[in-house]
Tab-separated table of C-alpha atoms in Angstrom:
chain	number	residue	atom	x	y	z
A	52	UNK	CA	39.463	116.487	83.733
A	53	UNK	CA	41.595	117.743	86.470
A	54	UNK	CA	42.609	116.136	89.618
A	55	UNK	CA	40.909	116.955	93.092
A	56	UNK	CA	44.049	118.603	95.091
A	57	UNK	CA	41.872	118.795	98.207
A	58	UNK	CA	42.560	115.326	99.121
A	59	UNK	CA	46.148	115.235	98.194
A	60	UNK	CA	46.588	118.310	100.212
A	61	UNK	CA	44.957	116.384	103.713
A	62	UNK	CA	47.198	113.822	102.629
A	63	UNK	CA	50.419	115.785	102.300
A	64	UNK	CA	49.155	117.400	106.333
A	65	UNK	CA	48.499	113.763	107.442
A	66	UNK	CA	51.773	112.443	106.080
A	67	UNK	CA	53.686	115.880	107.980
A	68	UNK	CA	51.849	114.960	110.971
A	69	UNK	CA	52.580	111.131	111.104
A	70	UNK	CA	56.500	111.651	110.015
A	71	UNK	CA	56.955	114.104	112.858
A	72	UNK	CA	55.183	111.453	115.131
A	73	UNK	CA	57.489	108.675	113.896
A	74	UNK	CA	60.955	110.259	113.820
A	75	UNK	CA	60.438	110.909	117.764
A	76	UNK	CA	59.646	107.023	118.426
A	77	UNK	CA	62.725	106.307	116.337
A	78	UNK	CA	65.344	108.125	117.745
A	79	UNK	CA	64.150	106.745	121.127
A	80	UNK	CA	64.801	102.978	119.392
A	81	UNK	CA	68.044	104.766	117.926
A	82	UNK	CA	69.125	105.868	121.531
A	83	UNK	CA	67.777	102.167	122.880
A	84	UNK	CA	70.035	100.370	120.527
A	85	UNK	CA	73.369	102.800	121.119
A	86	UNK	CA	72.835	102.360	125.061
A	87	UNK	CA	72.462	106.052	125.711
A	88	UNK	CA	68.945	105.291	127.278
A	89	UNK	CA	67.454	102.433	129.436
A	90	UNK	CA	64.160	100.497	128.918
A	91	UNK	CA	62.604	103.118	131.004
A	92	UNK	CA	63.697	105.829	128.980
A	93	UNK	CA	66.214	107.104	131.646
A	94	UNK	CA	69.575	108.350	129.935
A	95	UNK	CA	72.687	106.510	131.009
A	96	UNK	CA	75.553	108.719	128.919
A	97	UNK	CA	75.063	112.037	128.244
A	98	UNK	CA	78.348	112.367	125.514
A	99	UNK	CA	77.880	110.416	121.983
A	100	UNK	CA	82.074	110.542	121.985
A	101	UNK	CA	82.125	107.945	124.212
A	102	UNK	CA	79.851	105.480	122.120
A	103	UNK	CA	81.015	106.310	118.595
A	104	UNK	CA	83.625	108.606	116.867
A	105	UNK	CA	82.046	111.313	115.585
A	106	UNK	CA	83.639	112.569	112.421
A	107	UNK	CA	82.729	115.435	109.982
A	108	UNK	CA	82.174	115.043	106.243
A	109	UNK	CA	85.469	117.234	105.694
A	110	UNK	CA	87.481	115.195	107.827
A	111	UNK	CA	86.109	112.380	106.212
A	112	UNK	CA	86.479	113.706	102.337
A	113	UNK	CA	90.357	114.657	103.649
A	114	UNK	CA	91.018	111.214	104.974
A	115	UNK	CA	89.782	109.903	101.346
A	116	UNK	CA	91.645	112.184	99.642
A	117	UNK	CA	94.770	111.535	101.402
A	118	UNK	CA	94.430	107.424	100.990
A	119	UNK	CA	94.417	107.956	97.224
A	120	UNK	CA	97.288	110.351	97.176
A	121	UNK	CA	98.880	107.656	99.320
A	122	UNK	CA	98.100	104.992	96.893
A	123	UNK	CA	99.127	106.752	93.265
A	124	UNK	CA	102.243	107.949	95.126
A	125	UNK	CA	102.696	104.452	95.777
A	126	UNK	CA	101.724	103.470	92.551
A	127	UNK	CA	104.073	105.630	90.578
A	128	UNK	CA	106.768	104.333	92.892
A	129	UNK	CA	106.170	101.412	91.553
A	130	UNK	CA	106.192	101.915	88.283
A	131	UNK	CA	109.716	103.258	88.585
A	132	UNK	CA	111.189	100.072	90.115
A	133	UNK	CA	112.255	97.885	86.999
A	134	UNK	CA	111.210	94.070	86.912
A	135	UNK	CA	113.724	90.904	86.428
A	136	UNK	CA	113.555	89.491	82.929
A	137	UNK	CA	112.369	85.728	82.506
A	138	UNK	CA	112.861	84.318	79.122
A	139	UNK	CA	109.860	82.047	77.403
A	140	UNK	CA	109.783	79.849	74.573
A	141	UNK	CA	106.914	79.447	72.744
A	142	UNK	CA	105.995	75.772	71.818
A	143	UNK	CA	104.549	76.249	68.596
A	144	UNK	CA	106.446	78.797	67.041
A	145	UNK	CA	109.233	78.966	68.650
A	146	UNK	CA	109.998	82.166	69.527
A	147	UNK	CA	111.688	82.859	72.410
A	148	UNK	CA	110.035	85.926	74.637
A	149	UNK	CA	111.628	87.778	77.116
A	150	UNK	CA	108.660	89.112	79.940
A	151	UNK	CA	109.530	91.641	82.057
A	152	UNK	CA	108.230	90.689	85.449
A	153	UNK	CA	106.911	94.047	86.581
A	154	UNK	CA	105.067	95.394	83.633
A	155	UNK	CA	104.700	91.481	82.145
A	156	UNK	CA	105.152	92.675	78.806
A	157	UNK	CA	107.674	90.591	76.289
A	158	UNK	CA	110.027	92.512	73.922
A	159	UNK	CA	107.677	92.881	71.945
A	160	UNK	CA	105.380	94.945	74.357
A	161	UNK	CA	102.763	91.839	74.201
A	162	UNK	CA	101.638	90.291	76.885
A	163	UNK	CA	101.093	86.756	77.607
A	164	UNK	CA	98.532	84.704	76.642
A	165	UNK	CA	96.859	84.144	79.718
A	166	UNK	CA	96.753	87.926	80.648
A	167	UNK	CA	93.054	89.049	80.219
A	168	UNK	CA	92.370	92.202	78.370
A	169	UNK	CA	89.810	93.805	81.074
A	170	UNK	CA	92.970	93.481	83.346
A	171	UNK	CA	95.421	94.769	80.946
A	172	UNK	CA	93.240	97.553	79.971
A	173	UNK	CA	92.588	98.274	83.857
A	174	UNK	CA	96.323	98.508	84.814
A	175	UNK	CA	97.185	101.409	81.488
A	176	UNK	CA	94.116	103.464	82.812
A	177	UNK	CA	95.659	103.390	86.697
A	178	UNK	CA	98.861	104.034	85.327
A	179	UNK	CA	98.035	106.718	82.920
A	180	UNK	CA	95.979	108.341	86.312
A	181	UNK	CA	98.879	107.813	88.291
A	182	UNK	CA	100.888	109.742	85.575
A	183	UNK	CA	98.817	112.607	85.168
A	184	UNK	CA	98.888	113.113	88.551
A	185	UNK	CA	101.810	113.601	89.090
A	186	UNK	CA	102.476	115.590	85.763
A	187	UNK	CA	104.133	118.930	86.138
A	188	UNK	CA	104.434	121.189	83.393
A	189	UNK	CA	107.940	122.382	82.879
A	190	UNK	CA	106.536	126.347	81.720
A	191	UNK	CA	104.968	126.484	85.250
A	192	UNK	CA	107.447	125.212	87.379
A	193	UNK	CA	110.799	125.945	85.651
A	194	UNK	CA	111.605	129.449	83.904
A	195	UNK	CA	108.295	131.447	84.890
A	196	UNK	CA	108.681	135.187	83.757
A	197	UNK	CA	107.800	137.370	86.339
């Protein structure tokens, strides 16, 4: 048996009706809450600039864009600066380690025991971003026939 679309078609007019209704009450509680209207209903400011900062979404995709340009730049910066070199000894074996103190790898290219692997495995993919980031290919920058 098929469903009666008479009823869900009232509904759907109802439901127009009532969210038309309802959208005009709430921007007056909108406008209430921001100050730009009294209790009366009376408008005190007529510009929104002076209550908020009104920003588009481009601005605000550009801003984001520029932070994490900002932060792999920084980033790759510091994976150029080279760590000081602290020697361990291991108790049990008795292996000495040397960790480097920026990438905390040993000689070996462990690292220590107490590193956790979700961390490790979080700091290789942020610098392998970083890196291709900043990749150039050498065909398309250097020695590009014309």
């Amino acid at each position: 048996m098929g469903r009666n679309n008479r009823s869900r078609k009232r509904r759907d007019e109802m439901n127009k009706i009532k969210k038309v209704r309802y959208e005009a009450k709430e921007l007056i509680r909108l406008k209430k809450t921001l100050g730009l209207i009294d209790a009366d209903g009376n408008e005190i400011m007529k510009d929104i600039s002076d209550v908020a900062e009104v920003k588009t979404a481009e601005e605000i995709k550009r801003e984001a864009k520029s932070k994490e340009e900002q932060e792999l730049i920084y980033e790759h910066q510091e994976s150029l600066e080279t760590g000081e070199k602290i020697a361990v000894t291991n108790e049990k074996t008795g292996v000495e380690h040397v960790f480097n103190s920026k990438t905390l790898k040993d000689q070996f290219g462990n690292y220590p025991a107490w590193f956790k692997k979700k961390k490790t495995a979080k700091r290789l993919r942020k610098k392998q971003h970083a890196q291709k980031k900043n990749f150039k290919q050498a065909w398309t920058t250097v020695n590009v026939p014309l």
